[in-house]
Tab-separated table of C-alpha atoms and ligand atoms in Angstrom:
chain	number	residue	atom	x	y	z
O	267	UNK	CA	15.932	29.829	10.156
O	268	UNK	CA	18.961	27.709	11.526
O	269	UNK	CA	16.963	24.469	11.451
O	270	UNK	CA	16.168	23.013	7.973
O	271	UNK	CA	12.430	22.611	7.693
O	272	UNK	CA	11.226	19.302	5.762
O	273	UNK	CA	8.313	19.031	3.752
O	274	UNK	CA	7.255	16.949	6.337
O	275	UNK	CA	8.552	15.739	10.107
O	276	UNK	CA	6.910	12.289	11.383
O	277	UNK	CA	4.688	13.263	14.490
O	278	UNK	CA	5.978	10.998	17.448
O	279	UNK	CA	3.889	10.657	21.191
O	280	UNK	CA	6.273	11.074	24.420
O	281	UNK	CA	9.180	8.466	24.236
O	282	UNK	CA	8.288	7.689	28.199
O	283	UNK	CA	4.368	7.237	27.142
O	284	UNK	CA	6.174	4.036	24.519
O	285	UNK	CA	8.305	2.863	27.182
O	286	UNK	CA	5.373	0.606	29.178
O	287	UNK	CA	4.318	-1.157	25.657
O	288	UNK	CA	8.259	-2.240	24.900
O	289	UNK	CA	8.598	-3.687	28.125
O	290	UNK	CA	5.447	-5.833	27.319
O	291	UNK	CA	7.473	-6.926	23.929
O	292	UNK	CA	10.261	-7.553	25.726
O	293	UNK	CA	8.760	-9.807	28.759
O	294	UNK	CA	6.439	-11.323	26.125
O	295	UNK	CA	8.991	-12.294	23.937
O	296	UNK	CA	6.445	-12.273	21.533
O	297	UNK	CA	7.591	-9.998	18.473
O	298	UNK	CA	6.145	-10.513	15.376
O	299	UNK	CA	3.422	-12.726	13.501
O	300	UNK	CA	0.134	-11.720	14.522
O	301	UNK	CA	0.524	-10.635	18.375
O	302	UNK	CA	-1.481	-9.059	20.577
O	303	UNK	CA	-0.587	-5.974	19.834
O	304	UNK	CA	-1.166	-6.341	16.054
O	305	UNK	CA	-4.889	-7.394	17.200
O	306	UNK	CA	-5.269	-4.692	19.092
O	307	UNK	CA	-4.018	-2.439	16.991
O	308	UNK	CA	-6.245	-3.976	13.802
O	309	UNK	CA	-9.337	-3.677	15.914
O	310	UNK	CA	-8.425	0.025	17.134
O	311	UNK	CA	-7.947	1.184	13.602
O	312	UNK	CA	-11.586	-0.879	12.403
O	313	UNK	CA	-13.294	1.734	15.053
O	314	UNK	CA	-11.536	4.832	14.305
O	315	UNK	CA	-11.751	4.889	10.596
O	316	UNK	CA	-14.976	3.242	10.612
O	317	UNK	CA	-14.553	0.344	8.516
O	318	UNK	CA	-15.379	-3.413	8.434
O	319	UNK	CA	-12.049	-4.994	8.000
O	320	UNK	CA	-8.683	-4.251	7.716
O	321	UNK	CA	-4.981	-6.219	7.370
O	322	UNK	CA	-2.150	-4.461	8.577
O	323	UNK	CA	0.886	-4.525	6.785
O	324	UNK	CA	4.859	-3.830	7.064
O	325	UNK	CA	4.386	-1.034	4.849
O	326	UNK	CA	1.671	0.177	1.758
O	327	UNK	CA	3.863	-0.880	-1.036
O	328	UNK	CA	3.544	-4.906	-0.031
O	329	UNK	CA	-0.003	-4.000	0.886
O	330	UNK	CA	-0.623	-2.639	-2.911
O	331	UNK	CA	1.409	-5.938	-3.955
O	332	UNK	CA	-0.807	-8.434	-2.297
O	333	UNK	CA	-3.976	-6.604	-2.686
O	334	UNK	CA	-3.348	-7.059	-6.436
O	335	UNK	CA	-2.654	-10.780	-5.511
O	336	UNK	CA	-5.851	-11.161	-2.988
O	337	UNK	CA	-8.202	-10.457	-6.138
O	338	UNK	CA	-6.413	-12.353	-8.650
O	339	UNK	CA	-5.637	-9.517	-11.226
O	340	UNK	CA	-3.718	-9.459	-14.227
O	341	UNK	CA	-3.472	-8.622	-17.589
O	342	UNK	CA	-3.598	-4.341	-17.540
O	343	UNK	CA	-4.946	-2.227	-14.748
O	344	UNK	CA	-5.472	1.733	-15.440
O	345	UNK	CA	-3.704	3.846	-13.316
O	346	UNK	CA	-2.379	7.361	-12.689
O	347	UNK	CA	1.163	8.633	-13.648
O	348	UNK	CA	0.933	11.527	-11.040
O	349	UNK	CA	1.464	9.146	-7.881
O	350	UNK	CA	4.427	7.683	-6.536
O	351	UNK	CA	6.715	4.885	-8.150
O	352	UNK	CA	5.269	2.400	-5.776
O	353	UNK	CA	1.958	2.568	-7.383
O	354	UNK	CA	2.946	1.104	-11.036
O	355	UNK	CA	6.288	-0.565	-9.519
O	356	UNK	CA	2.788	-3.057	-7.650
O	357	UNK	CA	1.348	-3.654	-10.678
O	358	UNK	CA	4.819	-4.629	-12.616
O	359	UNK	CA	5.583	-7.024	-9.682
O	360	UNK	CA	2.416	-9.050	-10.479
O	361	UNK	CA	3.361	-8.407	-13.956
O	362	UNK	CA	0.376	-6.687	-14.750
O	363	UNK	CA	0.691	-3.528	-17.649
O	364	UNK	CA	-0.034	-0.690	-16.110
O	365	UNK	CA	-1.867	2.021	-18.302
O	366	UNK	CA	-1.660	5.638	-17.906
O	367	UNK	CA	-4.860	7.436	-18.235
O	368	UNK	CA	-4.468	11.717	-17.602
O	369	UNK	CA	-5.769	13.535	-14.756
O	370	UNK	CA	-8.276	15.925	-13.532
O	371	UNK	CA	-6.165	19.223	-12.844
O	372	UNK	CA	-8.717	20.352	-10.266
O	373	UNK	CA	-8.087	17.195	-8.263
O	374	UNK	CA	-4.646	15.906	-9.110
O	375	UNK	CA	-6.736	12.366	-9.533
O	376	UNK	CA	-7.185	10.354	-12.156
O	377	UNK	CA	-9.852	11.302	-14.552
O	378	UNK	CA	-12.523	9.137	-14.621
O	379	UNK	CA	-13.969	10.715	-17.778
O	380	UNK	CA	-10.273	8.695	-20.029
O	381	UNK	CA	-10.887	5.762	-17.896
O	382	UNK	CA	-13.309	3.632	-21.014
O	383	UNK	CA	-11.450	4.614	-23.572
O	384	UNK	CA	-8.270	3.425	-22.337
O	385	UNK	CA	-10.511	-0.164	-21.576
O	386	UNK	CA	-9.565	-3.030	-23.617
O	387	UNK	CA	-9.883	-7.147	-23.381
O	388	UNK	CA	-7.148	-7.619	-21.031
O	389	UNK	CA	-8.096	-4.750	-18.508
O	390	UNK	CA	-8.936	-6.193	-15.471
O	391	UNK	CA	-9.301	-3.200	-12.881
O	392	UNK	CA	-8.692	0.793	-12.339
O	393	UNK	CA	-6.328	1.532	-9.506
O	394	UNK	CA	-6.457	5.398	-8.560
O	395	UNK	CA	-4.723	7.191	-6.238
O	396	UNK	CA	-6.704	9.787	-3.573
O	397	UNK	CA	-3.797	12.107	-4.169
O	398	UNK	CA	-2.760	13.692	-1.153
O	399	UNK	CA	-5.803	12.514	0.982
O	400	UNK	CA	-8.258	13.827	-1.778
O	401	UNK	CA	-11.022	11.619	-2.736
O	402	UNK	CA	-11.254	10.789	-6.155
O	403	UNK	CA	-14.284	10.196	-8.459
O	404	UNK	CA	-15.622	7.393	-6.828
O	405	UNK	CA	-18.831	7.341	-7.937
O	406	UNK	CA	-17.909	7.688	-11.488
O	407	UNK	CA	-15.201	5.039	-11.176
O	408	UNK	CA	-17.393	2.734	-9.891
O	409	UNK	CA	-20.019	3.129	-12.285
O	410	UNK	CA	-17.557	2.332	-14.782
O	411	UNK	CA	-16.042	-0.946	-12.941
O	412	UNK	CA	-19.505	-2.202	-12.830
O	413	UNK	CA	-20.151	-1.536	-16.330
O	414	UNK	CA	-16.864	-3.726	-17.476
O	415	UNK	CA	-16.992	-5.602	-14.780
O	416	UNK	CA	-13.967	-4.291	-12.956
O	417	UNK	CA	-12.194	-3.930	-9.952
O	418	UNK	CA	-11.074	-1.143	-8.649
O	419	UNK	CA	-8.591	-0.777	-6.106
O	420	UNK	CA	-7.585	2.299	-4.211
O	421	UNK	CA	-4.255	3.677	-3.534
O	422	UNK	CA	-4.986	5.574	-0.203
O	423	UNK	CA	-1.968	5.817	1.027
O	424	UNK	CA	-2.418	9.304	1.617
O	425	UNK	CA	-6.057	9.193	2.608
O	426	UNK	CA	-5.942	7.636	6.404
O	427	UNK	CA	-8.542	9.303	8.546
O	428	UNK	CA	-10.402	11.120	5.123
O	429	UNK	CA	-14.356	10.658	5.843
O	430	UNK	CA	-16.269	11.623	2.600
O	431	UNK	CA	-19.873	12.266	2.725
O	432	UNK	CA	-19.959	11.179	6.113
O	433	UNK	CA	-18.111	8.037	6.260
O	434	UNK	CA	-14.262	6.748	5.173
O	435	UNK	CA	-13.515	7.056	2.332
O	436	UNK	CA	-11.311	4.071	2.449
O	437	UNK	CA	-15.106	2.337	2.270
O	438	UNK	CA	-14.714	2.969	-1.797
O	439	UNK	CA	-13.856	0.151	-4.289
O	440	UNK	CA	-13.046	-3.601	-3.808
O	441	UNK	CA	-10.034	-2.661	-1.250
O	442	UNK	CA	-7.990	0.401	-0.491
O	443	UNK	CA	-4.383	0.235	0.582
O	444	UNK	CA	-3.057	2.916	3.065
O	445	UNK	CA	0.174	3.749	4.213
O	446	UNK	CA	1.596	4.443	7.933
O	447	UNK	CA	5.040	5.445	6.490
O	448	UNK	CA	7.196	7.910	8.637
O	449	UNK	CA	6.318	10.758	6.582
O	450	UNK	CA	2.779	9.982	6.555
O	451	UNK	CA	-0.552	11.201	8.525
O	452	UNK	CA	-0.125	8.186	11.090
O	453	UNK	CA	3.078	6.330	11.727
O	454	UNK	CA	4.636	3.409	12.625
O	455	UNK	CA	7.921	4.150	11.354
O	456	UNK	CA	6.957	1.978	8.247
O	457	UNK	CA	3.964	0.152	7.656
O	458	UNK	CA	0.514	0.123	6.286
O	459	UNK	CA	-2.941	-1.573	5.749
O	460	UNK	CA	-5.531	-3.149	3.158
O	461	UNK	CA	-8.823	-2.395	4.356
O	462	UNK	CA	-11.232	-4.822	2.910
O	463	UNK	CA	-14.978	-5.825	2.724
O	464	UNK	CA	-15.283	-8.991	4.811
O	465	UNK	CA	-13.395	-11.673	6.997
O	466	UNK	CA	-13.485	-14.134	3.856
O	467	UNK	CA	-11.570	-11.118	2.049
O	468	UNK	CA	-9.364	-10.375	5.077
O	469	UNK	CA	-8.459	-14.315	5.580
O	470	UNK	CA	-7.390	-14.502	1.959
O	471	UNK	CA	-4.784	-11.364	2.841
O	472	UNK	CA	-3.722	-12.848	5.328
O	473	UNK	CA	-2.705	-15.959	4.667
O	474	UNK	CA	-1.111	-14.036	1.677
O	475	UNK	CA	1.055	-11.829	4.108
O	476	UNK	CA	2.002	-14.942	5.965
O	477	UNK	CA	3.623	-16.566	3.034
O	478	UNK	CA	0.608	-18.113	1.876
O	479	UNK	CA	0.008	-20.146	5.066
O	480	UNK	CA	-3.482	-21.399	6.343
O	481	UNK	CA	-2.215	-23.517	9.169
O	482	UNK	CA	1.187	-24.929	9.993
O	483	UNK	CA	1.153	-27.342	6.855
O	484	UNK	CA	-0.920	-25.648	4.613
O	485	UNK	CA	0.274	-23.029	2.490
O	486	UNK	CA	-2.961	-22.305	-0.207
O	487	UNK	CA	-0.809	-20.011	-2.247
O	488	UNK	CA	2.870	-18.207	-3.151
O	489	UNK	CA	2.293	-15.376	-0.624
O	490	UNK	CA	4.749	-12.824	0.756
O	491	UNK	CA	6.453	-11.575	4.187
O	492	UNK	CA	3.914	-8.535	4.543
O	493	UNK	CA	3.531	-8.921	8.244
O	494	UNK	CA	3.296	-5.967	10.727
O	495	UNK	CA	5.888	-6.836	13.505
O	496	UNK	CA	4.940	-5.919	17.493
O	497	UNK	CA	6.760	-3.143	17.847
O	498	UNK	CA	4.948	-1.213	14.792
O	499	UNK	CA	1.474	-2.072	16.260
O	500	UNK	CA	2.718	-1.040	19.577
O	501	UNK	CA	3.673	2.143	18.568
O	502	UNK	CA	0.744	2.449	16.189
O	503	UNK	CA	-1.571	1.716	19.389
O	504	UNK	CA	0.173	4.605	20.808
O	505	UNK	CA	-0.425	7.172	17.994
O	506	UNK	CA	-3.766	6.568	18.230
O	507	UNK	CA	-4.234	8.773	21.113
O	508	UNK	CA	-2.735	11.888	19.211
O	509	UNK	CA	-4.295	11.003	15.870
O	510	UNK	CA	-6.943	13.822	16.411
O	511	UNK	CA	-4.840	16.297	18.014
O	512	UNK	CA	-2.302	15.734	14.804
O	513	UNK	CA	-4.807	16.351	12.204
O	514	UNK	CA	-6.146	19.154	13.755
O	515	UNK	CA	-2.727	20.609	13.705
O	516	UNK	CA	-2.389	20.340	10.078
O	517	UNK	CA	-5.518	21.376	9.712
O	518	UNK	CA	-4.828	24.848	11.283
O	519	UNK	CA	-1.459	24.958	9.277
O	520	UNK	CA	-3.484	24.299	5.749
O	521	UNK	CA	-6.104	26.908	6.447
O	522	UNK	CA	-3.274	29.817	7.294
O	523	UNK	CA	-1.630	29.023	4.334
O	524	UNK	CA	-4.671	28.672	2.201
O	525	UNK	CA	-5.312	32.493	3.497
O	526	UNK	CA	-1.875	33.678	3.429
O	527	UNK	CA	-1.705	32.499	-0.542
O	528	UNK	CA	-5.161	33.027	-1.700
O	529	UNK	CA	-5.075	35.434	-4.941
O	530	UNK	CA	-1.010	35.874	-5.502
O	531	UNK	CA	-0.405	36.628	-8.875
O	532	UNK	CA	1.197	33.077	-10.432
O	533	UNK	CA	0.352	30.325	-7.327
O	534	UNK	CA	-2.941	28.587	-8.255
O	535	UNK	CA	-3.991	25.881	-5.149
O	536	UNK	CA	-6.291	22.900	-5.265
O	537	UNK	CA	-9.624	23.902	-3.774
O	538	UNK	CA	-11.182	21.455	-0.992
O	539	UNK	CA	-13.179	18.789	-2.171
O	540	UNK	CA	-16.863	18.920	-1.331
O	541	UNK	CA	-18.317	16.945	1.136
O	542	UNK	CA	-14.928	16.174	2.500
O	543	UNK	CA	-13.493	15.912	5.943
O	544	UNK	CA	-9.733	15.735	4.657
O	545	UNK	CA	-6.473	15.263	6.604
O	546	UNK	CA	-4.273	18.031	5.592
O	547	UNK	CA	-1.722	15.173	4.261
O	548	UNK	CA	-0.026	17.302	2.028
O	549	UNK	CA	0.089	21.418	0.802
O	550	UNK	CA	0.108	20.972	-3.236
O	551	UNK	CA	0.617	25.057	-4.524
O	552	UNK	CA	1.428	24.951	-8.233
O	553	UNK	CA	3.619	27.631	-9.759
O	554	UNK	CA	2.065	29.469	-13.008
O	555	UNK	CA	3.774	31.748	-15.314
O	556	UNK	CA	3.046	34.765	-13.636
O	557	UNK	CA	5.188	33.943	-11.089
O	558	UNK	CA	8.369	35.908	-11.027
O	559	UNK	CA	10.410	32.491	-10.794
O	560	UNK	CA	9.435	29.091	-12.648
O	561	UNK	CA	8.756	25.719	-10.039
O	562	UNK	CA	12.961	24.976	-9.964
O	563	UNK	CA	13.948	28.265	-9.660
O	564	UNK	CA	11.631	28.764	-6.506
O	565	UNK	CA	12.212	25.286	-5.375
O	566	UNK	CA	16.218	25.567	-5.257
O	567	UNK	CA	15.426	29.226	-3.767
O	568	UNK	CA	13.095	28.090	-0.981
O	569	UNK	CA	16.143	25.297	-0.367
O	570	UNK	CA	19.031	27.913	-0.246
O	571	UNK	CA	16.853	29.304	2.219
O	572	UNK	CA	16.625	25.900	4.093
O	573	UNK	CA	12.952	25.155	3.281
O	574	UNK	CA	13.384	21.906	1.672
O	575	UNK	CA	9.433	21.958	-0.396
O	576	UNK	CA	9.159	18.550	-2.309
O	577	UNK	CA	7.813	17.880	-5.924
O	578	UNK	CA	5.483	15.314	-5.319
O	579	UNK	CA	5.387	14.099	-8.106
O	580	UNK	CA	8.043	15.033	-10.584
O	581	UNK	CA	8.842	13.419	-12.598
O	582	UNK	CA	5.777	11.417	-14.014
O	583	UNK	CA	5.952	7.917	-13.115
O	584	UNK	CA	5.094	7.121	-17.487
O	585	UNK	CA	8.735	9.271	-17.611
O	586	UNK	CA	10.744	6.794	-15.754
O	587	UNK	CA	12.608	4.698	-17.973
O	588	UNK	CA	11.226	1.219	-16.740
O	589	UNK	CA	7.770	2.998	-18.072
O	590	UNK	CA	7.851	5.533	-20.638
O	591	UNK	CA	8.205	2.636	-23.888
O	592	UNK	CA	4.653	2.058	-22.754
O	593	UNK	CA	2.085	3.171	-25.367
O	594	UNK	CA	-0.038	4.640	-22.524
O	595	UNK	CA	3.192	6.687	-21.591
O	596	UNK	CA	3.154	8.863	-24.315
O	597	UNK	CA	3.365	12.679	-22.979
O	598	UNK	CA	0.299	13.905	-25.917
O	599	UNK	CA	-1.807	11.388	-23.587
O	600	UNK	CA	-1.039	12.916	-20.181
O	601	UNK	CA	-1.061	16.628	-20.786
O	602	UNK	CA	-2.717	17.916	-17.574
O	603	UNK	CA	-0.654	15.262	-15.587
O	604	UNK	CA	2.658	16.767	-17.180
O	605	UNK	CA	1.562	20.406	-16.516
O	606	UNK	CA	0.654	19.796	-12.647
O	607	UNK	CA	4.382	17.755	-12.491
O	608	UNK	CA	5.975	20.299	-13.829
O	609	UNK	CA	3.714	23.022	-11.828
O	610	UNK	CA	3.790	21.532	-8.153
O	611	UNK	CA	5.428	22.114	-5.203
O	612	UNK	CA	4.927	20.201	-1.657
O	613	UNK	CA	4.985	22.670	1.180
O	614	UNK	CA	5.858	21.569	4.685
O	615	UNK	CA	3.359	20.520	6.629
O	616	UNK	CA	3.063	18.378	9.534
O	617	UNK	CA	1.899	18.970	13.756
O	618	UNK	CA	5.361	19.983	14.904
O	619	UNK	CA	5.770	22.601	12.183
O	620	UNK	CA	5.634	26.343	14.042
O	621	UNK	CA	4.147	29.339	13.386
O	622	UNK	CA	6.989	31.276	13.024
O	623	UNK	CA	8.482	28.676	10.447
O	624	UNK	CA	5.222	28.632	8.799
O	625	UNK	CA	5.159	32.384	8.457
O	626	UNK	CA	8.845	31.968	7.430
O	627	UNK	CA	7.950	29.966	4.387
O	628	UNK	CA	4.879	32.200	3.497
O	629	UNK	CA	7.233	35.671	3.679
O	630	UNK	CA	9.793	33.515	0.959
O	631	UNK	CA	7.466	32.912	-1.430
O	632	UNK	CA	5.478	36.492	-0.810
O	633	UNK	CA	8.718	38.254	-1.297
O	634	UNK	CA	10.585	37.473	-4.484
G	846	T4K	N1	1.395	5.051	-2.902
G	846	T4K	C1	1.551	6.370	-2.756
G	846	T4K	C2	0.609	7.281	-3.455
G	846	T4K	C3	2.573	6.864	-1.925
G	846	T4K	O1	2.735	8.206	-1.796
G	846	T4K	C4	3.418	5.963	-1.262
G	846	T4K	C5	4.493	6.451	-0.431
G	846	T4K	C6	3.194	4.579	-1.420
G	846	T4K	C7	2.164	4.161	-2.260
G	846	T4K	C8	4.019	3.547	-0.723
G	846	T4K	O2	3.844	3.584	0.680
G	846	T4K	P1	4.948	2.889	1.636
G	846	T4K	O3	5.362	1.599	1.011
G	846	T4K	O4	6.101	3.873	1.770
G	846	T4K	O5	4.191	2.687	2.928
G	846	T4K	C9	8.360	9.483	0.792
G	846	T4K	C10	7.994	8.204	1.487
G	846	T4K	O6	9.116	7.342	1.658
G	846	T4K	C11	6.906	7.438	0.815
G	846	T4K	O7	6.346	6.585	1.797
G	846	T4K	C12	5.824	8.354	0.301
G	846	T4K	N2	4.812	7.674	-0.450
G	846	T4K	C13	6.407	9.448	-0.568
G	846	T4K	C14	5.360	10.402	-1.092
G	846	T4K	O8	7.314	10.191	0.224
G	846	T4K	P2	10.625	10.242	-0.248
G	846	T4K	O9	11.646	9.484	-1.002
G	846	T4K	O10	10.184	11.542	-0.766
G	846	T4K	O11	11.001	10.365	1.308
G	846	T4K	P3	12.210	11.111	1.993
G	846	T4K	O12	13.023	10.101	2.707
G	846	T4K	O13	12.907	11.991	1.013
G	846	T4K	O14	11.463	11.975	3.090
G	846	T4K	C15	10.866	13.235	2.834
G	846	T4K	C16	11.217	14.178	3.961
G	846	T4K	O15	10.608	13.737	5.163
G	846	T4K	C17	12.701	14.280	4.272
G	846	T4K	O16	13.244	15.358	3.576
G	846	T4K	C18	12.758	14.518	5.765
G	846	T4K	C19	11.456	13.981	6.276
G	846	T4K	N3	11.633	12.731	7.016
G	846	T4K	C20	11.597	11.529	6.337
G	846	T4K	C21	11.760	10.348	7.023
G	846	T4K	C22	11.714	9.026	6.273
G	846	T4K	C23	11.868	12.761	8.367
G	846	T4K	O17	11.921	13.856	8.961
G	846	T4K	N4	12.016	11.583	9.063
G	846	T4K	C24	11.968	10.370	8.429
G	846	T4K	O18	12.098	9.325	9.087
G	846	T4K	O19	9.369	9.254	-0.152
């Protein structure tokens, strides 16, 4: 292959099909805090995921940050290590403790079985992670967060477009937080959403992405710049059209790898949830020791060979140095969440990504 191939390319619509809604922005003049085409775009995204409300967001990160503001937590909030920085870097930037709890190796998610015992006086809420689009426990979590009394947050920023049991899955816990990054399922460049129960919920989130204000002299609390700007929505708007043609795409591309890599020797893969209509986000395969090469080896071979595969997520986030003093951090706490680090590799995936590449990618890890 001449071309290096990503673990993931950002699916874009027809540059001339974008052209019509930048000319609006530009006649308009109207480019930022809370346009038309960030309504329309909020209202678009209600009806296609199926949910009451939702806040969009410049990106998930801010959107994790001010959910964690909109329901007034503090103290410590259980989380996973096996995620990316950005979910314990929200929690330290509303200086809340996170607390590692280990995860269930046959989802990647956190484990809701170590969830109570890692419960003490100052917990205040459980924020998992649908790792790579697939649902966690949610159930279980929420019968604990009642028990306690709770909240419970979601990281979906992989999960946009998962339905579970028939309906989002973004529907689970107090609010969920998804992410329209460039390298994500839908894009608007950067950018994101909280989707949340009801317009008393959604008008506390967004006076909070507006720096706090309720009108033009009343600002009811120290909020943040979290806005979506025109341009995003307007391109979100856009991507709407494709969204079903784009996860049907990676659809195809999970199933003929799930085939091509079914029983080899040494490459274990996560099965499909049940009851899950997924999004094909991500291709997790995890490298055992019958494999003729350990995870690095493979991953600076498939590299040489220009197929840059990604370790999401190595290293833990309870290894990075602004988190491993934590008590919670402590590896004899986290053993299936070290083994899956130090066992995964991301395969590319995304709409764009041929067969030929895909078979490509299959033959180098076949043929060792
Ligand atoms: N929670 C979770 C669980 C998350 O996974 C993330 C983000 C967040 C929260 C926060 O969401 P945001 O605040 O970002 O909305 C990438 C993304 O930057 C990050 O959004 C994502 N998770 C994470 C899993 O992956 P990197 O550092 O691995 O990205 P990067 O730049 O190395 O890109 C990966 C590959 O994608 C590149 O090798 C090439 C390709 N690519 C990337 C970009 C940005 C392109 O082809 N075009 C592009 O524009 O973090």
């Amino acid at each position: 292959m001449n071309e290096p191939i990503y673990v993931t390319r950002p699916f874009l619509p027809p540059l001339e099909e974008f052209l019509p809604y930048l000319r609006q922005i530009w006649d308009s003049r109207r480019l930022t805090n809370n346009g038309p085409f960030h309504g329309q775009l909020e209202g678009a995204l209600r009806a296609y995921l199926g949910v009451p409300q939702l806040a969009l967001f410049t990106n998930a990160t801010i959107g994790l940050v001010t959910a964690l503001q909109a329901l007034r937590i503090s103290g410590e909030v259980i989380t996973t290590p096996y995620s990316f920085v950005a979910t314990a870097h929200a929690l330290v930037w509303n200086n809340i403790e996170p607390v590692f709890v280990d995860i269930d190796p046959g989802t990647c998610n956190l484990d809701s079985a170590c969830i109570e015992a890692a419960i003490t006086p100052r917990t205040t809420a459980i924020l998992p992670v649908h790792c790579y689009g697939n649902p966690c426990d949610v159930a279980g979590i929420q019968r604990i967060a009642d028990t306690y009394g709770l909240k419970v947050i979601y990281d979906a920023a992989h999960a946009f477009g998962v339905r579970y049991k028939g309906e989002s899955l973004l529907l689970h816990g107090d609010l969920s937080v998804v992410s329209f990054h460039a390298t994500k399922v839908f894009n608007t460049f950067e950018g994101g959403a909280i989707v949340c129960p009801d317009s008393k919920t959604k008008q506390r989130i967004d006076y909070l992405k507006n720096f706090g204000f309720a009108d033009e002299i009343t600002v009811m609390a120290p909020g943040i710049n979290g806005k979506m700007n025109e341009f995003q929505s307007a391109l979100g708007l856009l991507q709407l059209d494709y969204i079903n043609k784009a996860i049907s795409l990676r659809k195809k591309i999970e199933m003929h790898y799930r085939k091509s890599l079914a029983g080899i020797d040494g490459i274990a893969l996560l099965e499909p949830t049940a009851d899950t209509d997924g999004n094909s986000a991500y291709f997790p395969i995890f490298i055992g020791n019958n494999y003729p090469l350990n995870r690095d080896r493979l991953y600076e071979r498939l590299r040489a060979a220009g197929v840059y595969a990604r370790r999401y997520f190595y290293p833990l986030i309870s290894d990075m140095p602004m988190y491993r003093g934590l008590a919670s951090a402590t590896p004899k706490n986290l053993p299936h969440a070290r083994e899956a680090s130090e066992r995964v590799l991301c395969l590319p995936i995304y709409p764009d990504l041929s067969e030929e590449e895909q078979n490509f990618i299959i033959d180098q890890l076949l043929n060792i």
